[in-house]
Coordinates of C-alpha atoms in Angstrom, one line a residue:
M262 CA 31.5 47.3 172.9
S263 CA 34.1 45.9 170.4
W264 CA 33.4 42.6 168.8
W265 CA 36.3 40.8 170.6
Q266 CA 35.2 41.7 174.2
D267 CA 32.5 39.1 174.3
T268 CA 33.4 36.9 171.3
V269 CA 33.2 33.2 171.0
C270 CA 36.2 32.1 169.0
Y271 CA 36.7 28.6 167.6
E272 CA 40.3 27.2 167.4
L273 CA 40.8 25.4 164.1
Y274 CA 43.9 23.1 163.9
P275 CA 44.0 22.7 160.1
R276 CA 45.8 19.4 159.7
A277 CA 43.1 17.8 161.9
F278 CA 40.0 19.6 160.7
A279 CA 38.9 18.6 157.2
D280 CA 40.9 17.1 154.2
S281 CA 39.9 18.0 150.7
D282 CA 42.2 16.1 148.6
G283 CA 42.3 12.5 150.0
D284 CA 45.8 12.5 151.3
G285 CA 44.7 12.1 154.9
T286 CA 46.0 15.6 156.1
G287 CA 43.5 18.4 156.7
D288 CA 44.1 21.5 154.6
L289 CA 42.9 25.0 153.9
A290 CA 40.5 24.1 151.2
G291 CA 38.9 21.4 153.6
A292 CA 38.6 24.1 156.3
T293 CA 37.0 26.5 153.9
A294 CA 34.4 23.8 152.9
R295 CA 33.6 23.1 156.6
L296 CA 33.5 26.7 157.9
G297 CA 29.7 26.5 157.7
H298 CA 29.9 24.1 160.8
I299 CA 31.5 26.8 162.9
A300 CA 29.1 29.4 161.8
E301 CA 26.1 27.2 162.5
L302 CA 27.5 26.4 165.9
G303 CA 27.2 30.2 166.7
A304 CA 30.8 31.2 167.0
D305 CA 31.9 34.8 166.0
A306 CA 35.5 34.1 165.1
V307 CA 37.9 31.4 163.9
W308 CA 41.5 31.2 165.1
I309 CA 43.5 29.0 162.8
T310 CA 46.8 27.5 164.1
P311 CA 50.0 27.6 162.0
F312 CA 49.5 26.7 158.2
Y313 CA 53.0 28.0 157.4
P314 CA 55.8 25.9 155.7
S315 CA 57.3 23.6 158.4
P316 CA 59.2 20.5 158.8
L317 CA 56.7 19.5 161.6
A318 CA 59.1 19.0 164.4
D319 CA 56.5 20.4 166.6
G320 CA 53.2 20.2 164.9
G321 CA 53.7 23.3 162.7
Y322 CA 55.0 25.6 165.3
D323 CA 58.5 25.3 163.8
I324 CA 58.1 27.7 161.0
A325 CA 60.4 28.0 158.0
D326 CA 58.5 30.9 156.3
H327 CA 56.2 33.2 158.4
T328 CA 54.5 34.6 155.2
G329 CA 54.1 31.3 153.3
V330 CA 51.6 28.5 153.1
A331 CA 52.6 24.9 153.7
P332 CA 52.4 23.0 150.4
D333 CA 50.5 20.2 151.9
L334 CA 47.9 22.6 153.2
G335 CA 47.4 24.6 150.1
T336 CA 48.4 27.8 148.4
P337 CA 48.3 31.5 149.3
E338 CA 45.2 31.6 147.1
D339 CA 43.6 28.9 149.3
F340 CA 44.3 31.1 152.3
D341 CA 42.6 34.1 150.6
R342 CA 39.5 31.8 149.8
L343 CA 39.4 30.8 153.5
T344 CA 39.5 34.4 154.6
S345 CA 36.8 35.4 152.1
R346 CA 34.5 32.6 153.0
A347 CA 34.9 33.4 156.8
H348 CA 34.0 36.9 156.2
E349 CA 31.0 35.9 154.1
L350 CA 29.7 33.8 157.0
G351 CA 30.2 36.7 159.4
L352 CA 33.2 35.1 161.0
K353 CA 36.4 37.1 162.0
L354 CA 39.8 35.4 161.2
I355 CA 42.7 35.3 163.7
V356 CA 46.0 33.7 162.7
D357 CA 48.8 32.4 164.8
L358 CA 51.9 34.7 165.0
V359 CA 54.9 32.6 166.4
P360 CA 57.7 35.2 167.2
N361 CA 59.8 33.3 170.0
H362 CA 61.5 30.9 167.5
T363 CA 61.8 29.7 163.9
S364 CA 62.5 26.3 162.4
D365 CA 66.1 25.3 162.0
R366 CA 65.2 25.2 158.3
H367 CA 64.4 29.0 158.2
P368 CA 66.7 31.0 155.9
W369 CA 67.8 33.1 158.8
F370 CA 69.1 30.1 160.8
R371 CA 70.8 28.6 157.8
E372 CA 72.5 31.9 157.2
A373 CA 73.5 32.1 160.9
L374 CA 75.1 28.7 160.7
A375 CA 77.1 29.5 157.5
A376 CA 78.2 32.9 158.8
G377 CA 79.9 31.8 162.0
P378 CA 80.4 33.3 165.3
G379 CA 80.2 37.0 165.9
S380 CA 78.3 37.5 162.6
A381 CA 75.3 39.9 162.2
E382 CA 73.4 36.7 161.0
R383 CA 74.1 34.9 164.3
A384 CA 72.9 38.0 166.2
R385 CA 69.3 37.2 165.1
Y386 CA 69.4 34.2 167.4
L387 CA 70.8 33.3 170.9
F388 CA 74.2 31.9 170.2
R389 CA 76.7 31.7 172.9
A390 CA 80.0 30.0 173.9
G391 CA 79.8 27.1 176.2
R392 CA 81.1 26.8 179.7
G393 CA 83.9 24.6 180.8
P394 CA 87.6 24.5 179.7
S395 CA 86.7 23.6 176.0
G396 CA 83.2 25.1 176.0
Q397 CA 81.8 21.5 176.2
L398 CA 79.0 22.5 178.6
P399 CA 75.8 24.5 177.8
P400 CA 76.0 28.3 178.5
N401 CA 73.6 28.0 181.4
D402 CA 71.2 25.6 183.2
W403 CA 68.0 26.4 181.3
Q404 CA 65.8 23.4 180.5
S405 CA 63.7 22.9 177.4
A406 CA 59.9 22.8 177.8
F407 CA 60.1 19.5 176.0
G408 CA 62.8 17.9 178.3
G409 CA 66.6 18.1 178.3
P410 CA 68.9 21.3 178.1
A411 CA 67.6 24.2 176.2
W412 CA 70.9 24.4 174.3
T413 CA 72.3 22.6 171.3
R414 CA 75.9 22.8 170.1
V415 CA 76.8 23.4 166.5
A416 CA 79.9 22.3 164.6
D417 CA 82.0 25.3 165.3
G418 CA 81.6 25.0 169.0
E419 CA 79.0 27.6 169.8
W420 CA 75.6 26.8 171.3
Y421 CA 72.2 28.0 170.4
C422 CA 69.1 28.4 172.7
H423 CA 65.9 26.6 172.2
L424 CA 63.2 26.8 174.9
H425 CA 61.3 24.1 173.0
A426 CA 62.7 21.5 170.5
P427 CA 66.2 21.7 169.1
E428 CA 64.6 22.3 165.7
Q429 CA 63.1 25.5 167.2
P430 CA 66.0 28.0 167.7
D431 CA 64.9 31.0 169.8
L432 CA 65.3 34.4 168.2
N433 CA 67.2 37.3 169.8
W434 CA 64.6 40.1 170.2
R435 CA 67.2 42.7 170.8
S436 CA 68.2 42.3 167.1
P437 CA 66.8 45.1 164.9
D438 CA 66.5 42.6 162.1
V439 CA 64.2 40.5 164.1
R440 CA 62.1 43.4 165.2
S441 CA 61.7 44.8 161.7
G442 CA 61.2 41.4 160.2
F443 CA 58.2 40.6 162.3
A444 CA 56.7 44.1 161.8
D445 CA 56.7 43.0 158.1
V446 CA 55.1 39.7 158.9
L447 CA 52.2 41.5 160.7
R448 CA 51.7 43.9 157.7
Y449 CA 51.7 41.0 155.3
W450 CA 48.8 39.2 157.0
L451 CA 46.9 42.4 157.6
D452 CA 47.2 43.1 153.8
R453 CA 45.6 39.7 153.2
G454 CA 42.6 40.6 155.4
V455 CA 43.2 38.9 158.7
D456 CA 41.4 40.3 161.7
G457 CA 43.9 39.8 164.3
F458 CA 46.7 37.6 165.8
R459 CA 47.2 35.1 168.5
V460 CA 50.8 35.6 169.8
D461 CA 52.4 32.3 170.6
V462 CA 54.6 32.0 173.8
A463 CA 54.0 35.8 174.3
H464 CA 55.8 35.8 177.7
A465 CA 59.2 34.5 176.5
L466 CA 60.5 36.5 173.6
F467 CA 63.1 38.5 175.7
K468 CA 65.5 36.7 177.9
A469 CA 67.2 38.4 180.9
E470 CA 70.5 40.2 180.0
G471 CA 73.4 37.9 180.4
L472 CA 71.3 34.8 180.3
P473 CA 71.7 34.0 184.0
D474 CA 71.2 30.5 185.4
A475 CA 67.5 29.8 186.4
G476 CA 68.5 27.9 189.4
P477 CA 66.6 25.0 191.1
G478 CA 62.9 24.6 190.7
Q479 CA 62.6 25.9 187.3
H480 CA 59.3 24.6 185.5
R481 CA 58.0 23.2 188.8
D482 CA 55.7 26.1 190.0
P483 CA 53.9 28.1 187.4
L484 CA 53.5 30.9 189.9
R485 CA 57.2 31.4 189.6
N486 CA 57.2 31.8 185.8
H487 CA 57.7 35.6 186.2
L488 CA 61.0 34.9 188.1
M489 CA 62.5 32.9 185.4
P490 CA 65.1 34.7 183.4
Y491 CA 63.4 33.5 180.2
Y492 CA 59.9 34.5 181.2
D493 CA 58.0 37.8 181.5
Q494 CA 60.7 40.4 181.0
E495 CA 59.8 44.1 181.1
E496 CA 61.2 44.6 177.5
L497 CA 58.1 42.7 176.1
H498 CA 55.8 45.6 176.8
P499 CA 57.4 48.3 174.6
L500 CA 57.3 45.8 171.7
Y501 CA 53.7 45.0 172.2
R502 CA 52.8 48.7 172.3
E503 CA 54.6 49.0 168.8
W504 CA 52.6 46.1 167.5
R505 CA 49.4 47.6 168.9
T506 CA 50.0 50.8 167.2
L507 CA 50.7 49.0 164.0
L508 CA 47.4 47.0 164.2
D509 CA 45.5 50.2 165.0
T510 CA 46.9 52.2 162.1
H511 CA 47.8 50.0 159.2
P512 CA 45.4 50.5 156.4
A513 CA 42.7 47.9 155.9
P514 CA 42.2 46.1 152.6
P515 CA 38.8 46.3 151.0
G516 CA 36.1 44.6 152.9
A517 CA 38.3 44.0 156.1
V518 CA 37.5 45.3 159.6
P519 CA 38.7 48.8 160.3
P520 CA 42.2 48.9 162.0
R521 CA 40.8 49.7 165.4
D522 CA 38.7 46.6 165.3
R523 CA 41.7 44.2 165.0
V524 CA 42.5 42.0 167.9
M525 CA 45.8 40.7 169.5
V526 CA 45.6 37.8 171.9
A527 CA 48.6 36.8 174.2
E528 CA 49.3 33.1 174.9
A529 CA 51.3 34.1 178.1
A530 CA 51.9 31.4 180.6
V531 CA 51.7 33.8 183.5
F532 CA 49.5 32.8 186.4
D533 CA 49.7 35.9 188.6
P534 CA 46.7 37.9 187.7
A535 CA 48.4 41.3 188.4
R536 CA 51.4 40.3 186.2
L537 CA 49.1 38.9 183.5
A538 CA 47.2 42.2 183.5
R539 CA 50.2 44.0 182.2
Y540 CA 49.7 42.3 178.8
I541 CA 46.3 43.7 178.3
R542 CA 46.8 47.3 179.2
P543 CA 44.8 49.8 176.9
D544 CA 47.7 50.2 174.5
E545 CA 49.1 46.6 174.5
M546 CA 47.2 43.3 173.8
H547 CA 43.4 43.1 173.7
Q548 CA 43.3 39.7 175.5
A549 CA 45.4 37.2 177.2
F550 CA 44.5 33.5 177.6
N551 CA 43.3 32.6 181.1
F552 CA 45.2 29.5 181.7
A553 CA 44.3 29.5 185.4
F554 CA 40.6 28.6 184.4
L555 CA 41.8 25.9 182.1
E556 CA 43.9 24.2 184.6
A557 CA 41.4 24.6 187.5
R558 CA 40.2 21.4 189.1
W559 CA 36.4 20.5 189.2
D560 CA 36.1 22.2 192.6
A561 CA 33.7 24.9 193.5
K562 CA 36.2 26.9 195.6
E563 CA 39.0 26.6 193.1
L564 CA 36.9 27.8 190.1
R565 CA 35.3 30.6 192.1
D566 CA 38.8 31.8 193.1
V567 CA 39.9 31.9 189.6
I568 CA 36.8 33.8 188.3
D569 CA 37.0 36.3 191.3
A570 CA 40.7 36.9 190.5
S571 CA 39.9 37.3 186.8
L572 CA 36.8 39.7 187.1
P573 CA 36.8 42.6 187.1
S574 CA 39.6 42.6 184.6
P575 CA 42.7 43.9 186.4
G576 CA 44.1 45.4 183.1
G577 CA 40.9 46.6 181.6
G578 CA 41.1 44.3 178.7
A579 CA 38.6 41.5 177.9
V580 CA 38.9 38.4 180.1
T581 CA 39.1 35.1 178.3
W582 CA 37.9 31.6 179.3
L583 CA 39.0 28.4 177.7
L584 CA 38.5 24.6 178.6
S585 CA 40.7 23.1 175.9
S586 CA 43.3 23.8 173.2
H587 CA 45.7 21.9 171.0
D588 CA 48.1 21.8 173.9
A589 CA 45.7 20.5 176.6
V590 CA 44.1 17.3 177.5
R591 CA 40.4 17.4 176.4
P592 CA 38.1 18.3 179.2
V593 CA 36.0 15.0 179.0
T594 CA 39.3 13.3 180.0
R595 CA 40.8 15.9 182.2
L596 CA 37.7 16.5 184.3
G597 CA 36.8 12.9 184.5
S598 CA 33.5 12.6 182.7
A599 CA 31.4 13.8 179.8
A600 CA 28.8 15.2 182.4
R601 CA 31.5 17.4 184.0
A602 CA 32.7 18.7 180.6
R603 CA 29.2 19.5 179.5
A604 CA 28.5 21.4 182.8
A605 CA 31.9 23.1 182.5
A606 CA 30.9 24.3 179.0
L607 CA 27.8 26.0 180.4
L608 CA 29.8 27.6 183.2
M609 CA 32.3 29.0 180.8
L610 CA 29.8 30.2 178.2
A611 CA 27.7 32.1 181.0
L612 CA 30.8 34.0 182.3
P613 CA 31.2 37.6 180.9
G614 CA 34.1 38.1 178.6
A615 CA 35.4 36.1 175.5
A616 CA 35.3 32.3 175.3
Y617 CA 37.7 30.2 173.1
L618 CA 36.5 26.7 171.9
Y619 CA 38.8 24.0 170.5
Q620 CA 37.7 21.9 167.5
G621 CA 35.9 18.7 168.8
E622 CA 35.1 20.2 172.1
E623 CA 31.5 20.7 170.8
L624 CA 31.3 17.0 169.9
G625 CA 32.4 15.9 173.5
L626 CA 35.5 14.2 172.2
P627 CA 37.6 12.5 174.8
Q628 CA 41.5 12.4 174.6
A629 CA 42.3 9.9 172.0
A630 CA 44.9 7.0 172.7
V631 CA 47.4 7.3 169.9
P632 CA 49.7 4.2 169.4
D633 CA 53.3 4.7 170.2
D634 CA 54.5 4.2 166.7
R635 CA 52.2 7.2 165.5
L636 CA 53.0 9.7 168.1
R637 CA 54.4 13.0 166.6
D638 CA 54.8 15.2 169.6
P639 CA 58.5 15.9 170.4
L640 CA 57.6 15.5 174.2
W641 CA 57.5 11.7 173.5
E642 CA 61.1 11.4 172.3
R643 CA 62.6 14.2 174.4
S644 CA 61.1 12.7 177.7
G645 CA 62.6 9.3 176.9
H646 CA 59.1 7.9 176.2
T647 CA 57.6 8.9 179.6
E648 CA 55.4 11.8 178.4
R649 CA 53.0 11.0 175.6
G650 CA 52.5 14.6 174.7
R651 CA 49.6 16.5 173.1
D652 CA 48.7 14.3 170.1
G653 CA 45.6 12.9 171.8
S654 CA 43.9 16.1 171.4
R655 CA 45.0 16.7 167.8
V656 CA 43.4 13.6 166.2
P657 CA 41.3 14.3 163.1
L658 CA 37.6 15.3 163.7
P659 CA 34.9 12.7 163.0
W660 CA 32.3 14.3 160.6
S661 CA 30.2 11.2 159.5
G662 CA 30.1 7.6 159.1
D663 CA 30.4 4.4 161.2
S664 CA 34.2 3.8 161.0
A665 CA 37.5 5.7 160.3
P666 CA 38.1 8.0 158.7
Y667 CA 34.6 9.3 159.7
G668 CA 34.3 11.6 156.7
F669 CA 37.5 13.5 157.6
T670 CA 39.0 12.4 154.2
T671 CA 38.2 10.4 151.1
G672 CA 41.5 8.5 151.5
A673 CA 42.1 5.3 153.3
P674 CA 41.4 5.0 157.2
D675 CA 45.1 4.5 158.0
S676 CA 46.1 7.5 155.9
T677 CA 45.1 10.2 158.4
W678 CA 47.6 12.5 160.0
L679 CA 46.9 10.8 163.4
P680 CA 44.8 7.7 163.7
Q681 CA 41.3 8.0 164.7
P682 CA 40.1 5.6 167.4
D683 CA 37.5 2.9 166.9
G684 CA 34.1 3.7 168.4
W685 CA 33.9 7.4 167.5
A686 CA 30.9 6.9 165.3
R687 CA 28.6 8.3 168.1
Y688 CA 30.7 11.5 168.2
T689 CA 30.4 12.4 164.5
V690 CA 28.6 15.6 163.5
A691 CA 26.2 13.5 161.5
A692 CA 25.4 11.4 164.5
Q693 CA 24.7 14.4 166.9
E694 CA 23.0 16.7 164.3
H695 CA 19.5 15.7 165.1
D696 CA 19.9 14.4 168.6
P697 CA 18.4 17.2 170.9
A698 CA 20.4 15.7 173.9
S699 CA 23.8 15.8 172.0
T700 CA 26.8 17.8 173.1
L701 CA 26.8 19.4 169.7
N702 CA 23.2 20.7 170.2
L703 CA 24.0 21.8 173.7
Y704 CA 26.7 24.1 172.5
R705 CA 24.6 25.4 169.6
A706 CA 21.7 26.2 172.2
A707 CA 24.2 27.8 174.7
L708 CA 25.7 30.0 172.1
R709 CA 22.2 31.1 170.8
L710 CA 21.2 32.0 174.3
R711 CA 24.5 33.7 175.0
R712 CA 24.0 36.0 172.1
E713 CA 20.4 36.7 173.2
H714 CA 21.6 37.7 176.7
P715 CA 24.8 39.7 176.0
A716 CA 26.8 40.8 179.1
P717 CA 26.4 44.5 179.6
D718 CA 30.0 44.8 180.6
P719 CA 32.3 41.9 179.6
T720 CA 35.1 43.1 182.1
A721 CA 32.8 43.3 185.2
A722 CA 32.5 40.7 188.0
P723 CA 29.4 38.6 187.9
H724 CA 26.6 39.0 190.5
W725 CA 27.0 35.9 192.8
Y726 CA 24.1 34.1 194.4
S727 CA 26.3 31.3 195.9
A728 CA 28.6 32.0 198.9
P729 CA 32.3 31.3 198.7
G730 CA 32.1 28.2 200.7
D731 CA 29.2 26.6 198.9
P732 CA 29.7 23.4 196.9
Y733 CA 28.0 24.9 193.9
L734 CA 28.3 28.1 191.8
A735 CA 25.4 30.4 190.9
F736 CA 25.6 33.9 189.3
R737 CA 23.8 36.1 187.0
R738 CA 24.8 37.1 183.5
A739 CA 22.4 39.7 182.1
G740 CA 19.0 38.0 182.0
L741 CA 20.4 34.5 182.6
T742 CA 21.5 32.8 185.7
C743 CA 23.9 29.9 185.7
V744 CA 23.8 27.3 188.4
V745 CA 26.5 24.6 188.5
N746 CA 26.3 21.8 191.0
L747 CA 30.0 20.5 191.4
G748 CA 29.1 18.2 194.3
P749 CA 27.8 14.6 194.2
A750 CA 24.4 15.2 195.9
P751 CA 21.4 16.8 194.1
L752 CA 20.9 20.4 194.9
A753 CA 17.3 21.5 195.7
W754 CA 16.1 24.6 194.0
A755 CA 14.7 25.8 197.2
E756 CA 18.3 26.1 198.6
L757 CA 19.4 28.4 195.8
G758 CA 17.2 31.4 196.1
V759 CA 17.1 31.7 192.3
T760 CA 13.8 32.5 190.6
G761 CA 13.0 31.8 186.9
R762 CA 12.6 28.9 184.6
P763 CA 15.3 26.5 183.4
V764 CA 15.9 27.0 179.6
L765 CA 19.0 24.8 179.3
A766 CA 20.7 22.0 181.2
S767 CA 23.9 20.0 180.7
G768 CA 22.1 16.9 182.0
A769 CA 18.6 15.6 182.9
L770 CA 17.1 17.5 185.9
E771 CA 15.6 15.5 188.7
G772 CA 12.2 17.2 189.6
E773 CA 13.0 20.2 191.8
A774 CA 16.7 19.5 192.1
V775 CA 19.9 19.9 190.0
P776 CA 22.0 16.6 190.1
G777 CA 25.6 16.5 190.8
D778 CA 28.0 17.5 187.9
T779 CA 25.2 19.4 186.2
A780 CA 24.8 22.9 185.1
V781 CA 21.5 24.7 184.5
W782 CA 20.8 28.1 182.8
V783 CA 17.7 29.9 184.2
V784 CA 15.8 32.9 182.7

C-alpha cells in the first residue's frame, strides 16, 4: 500500500496558522515552528495552501510567481526549512498548484496587455473580441464563480476570461507556452523536495472550443457541472497523464520520497462519481477530493448514499474524505452543533481511504463572524455585499492565552490578518491540551486508533451492519466498528447487533445506549 492511500493530511493555511515575526500575518517560519502540533495530532502529511507572491485579491490564489515565495511569508530558504522540518517529523509535504489562472500582476499577463490583440503573448490567456456592433458585450454568457460576468474588457477593446475574480485571468491551456511553463513549475518544486501537489480547480483548465454560451441554469445544479463548457473537458486527461509521468520519473533530490511515491490530488468540482473517477485512473491523479461527502447533510441516508457511491473506488484510486477546508463553512456551524461535528469526525476517520483535515477542525472551531470592514474575500464585493464569503473559516488559529491574539502572534491583537473573535480562549491548543474530553484529544485518540487498525484495502467498501433505511450508520473498519447515531433518540446497543467494547466516543454514553448526534468506536 502506498502512503497516500490511507493518509491523514492536514491542510495548513499559512497566513492564519502561526506568525513568527509579530506582523500579524502567519508565515513559513511560524508554520515550521508549529509543525510539531500536526505531528503530535497524528497526521501523516501537510498540504500547505499558496505561499507564492500574490496581491491577495483572492487569498493568495491569484499568483504572480508560481516558483516564488511571498515576501510577507518568508524566503525560499524558509520554505526549505519547512520542508526539512516536516520530513524530520515524518510528515510528507504537499503544495498547491494553481494552473487555471494567474494574477493580473503576473509577468505573462502584463506582457499580454502590452503586446496587443493577435500576439503570442495574448495566446497564453483567453482574450476574445466582444459581441455587439462595437464589441461592447462580453464574448459569451459565462458567469464568474464570485458573481458577475466572467469577462473583463481591456483598453484596446478585447475581453479576457476569468472564472473567478477579474484579477485572476484564466490561462489558455492550448498554448504550448502554458503547458511547458507549468511542467517547469512542477520540476522546480520537486527539486525542492515536495512530496506532491494539490491541483486547484482541476476540472476547469480547458474550455470548450469556440467558448459557447453556457445557457440558463449555470452554477445552479452541481450535477450539471460536467455539461458546462468551462468544466470537465476531455482534454484535461492527456495533460494529467503527462504530469503523472513527470511525477513518476523526475529524479528525487537527496532525502526525498522516490518518484513513484509522490502524490497528485485533484480539486475537481465534479459530483457525478463516474465522471470524477476519470481523474483518478491508474495513470492520472492519485486522489480527488470527495466534495459530495463534505456537502452532505446530517442525514443517515444521504451520508450512506455518498459512501456507497464512493466505495469501492470507481477509478481504482484512493477515496478521500473531508469535512472542511479553507473554502467551506466549518462543520460545527454547518452541521449545527459541536456534538455533530465531533461525531462526523469519527465517522470520517473510520472510513477506508484518505482523510483531509483543515487547521482548526481539531480544535472544534466554529465559523467566525468577521466584521464587514475586515472582510477580504472577493465574494463580498462581487456579490454586492450579499455573500459574506469564506473569511470566517480563515481566521488565525488560537494557540494559548485568554484573549486575542491567543498566541498566534506577538503583535497587537488588532494586527492579525483577520480578526479573532472574543471568547475563543476555550478553543486554544493550551486550553484543550490536558482536557481528556476536548476535541483536540478526541482527534488525537482517533488518529492513534486509526493507525493501530489500518484498513486492509483503502479502496474497498466497508462492511455494513446498519440497513439502508436505518437512522444510524454502523460499519466495520479492520478491527474497529463505527456506530453513528444521527437521530435524536438514544440508540440501544441491543438493537445494533455489534459486539465488542467501546474505546472512543464523541460524547458521553448513556448506559447501554448511544445518544443522538454521537459516534462510538468499538473494538
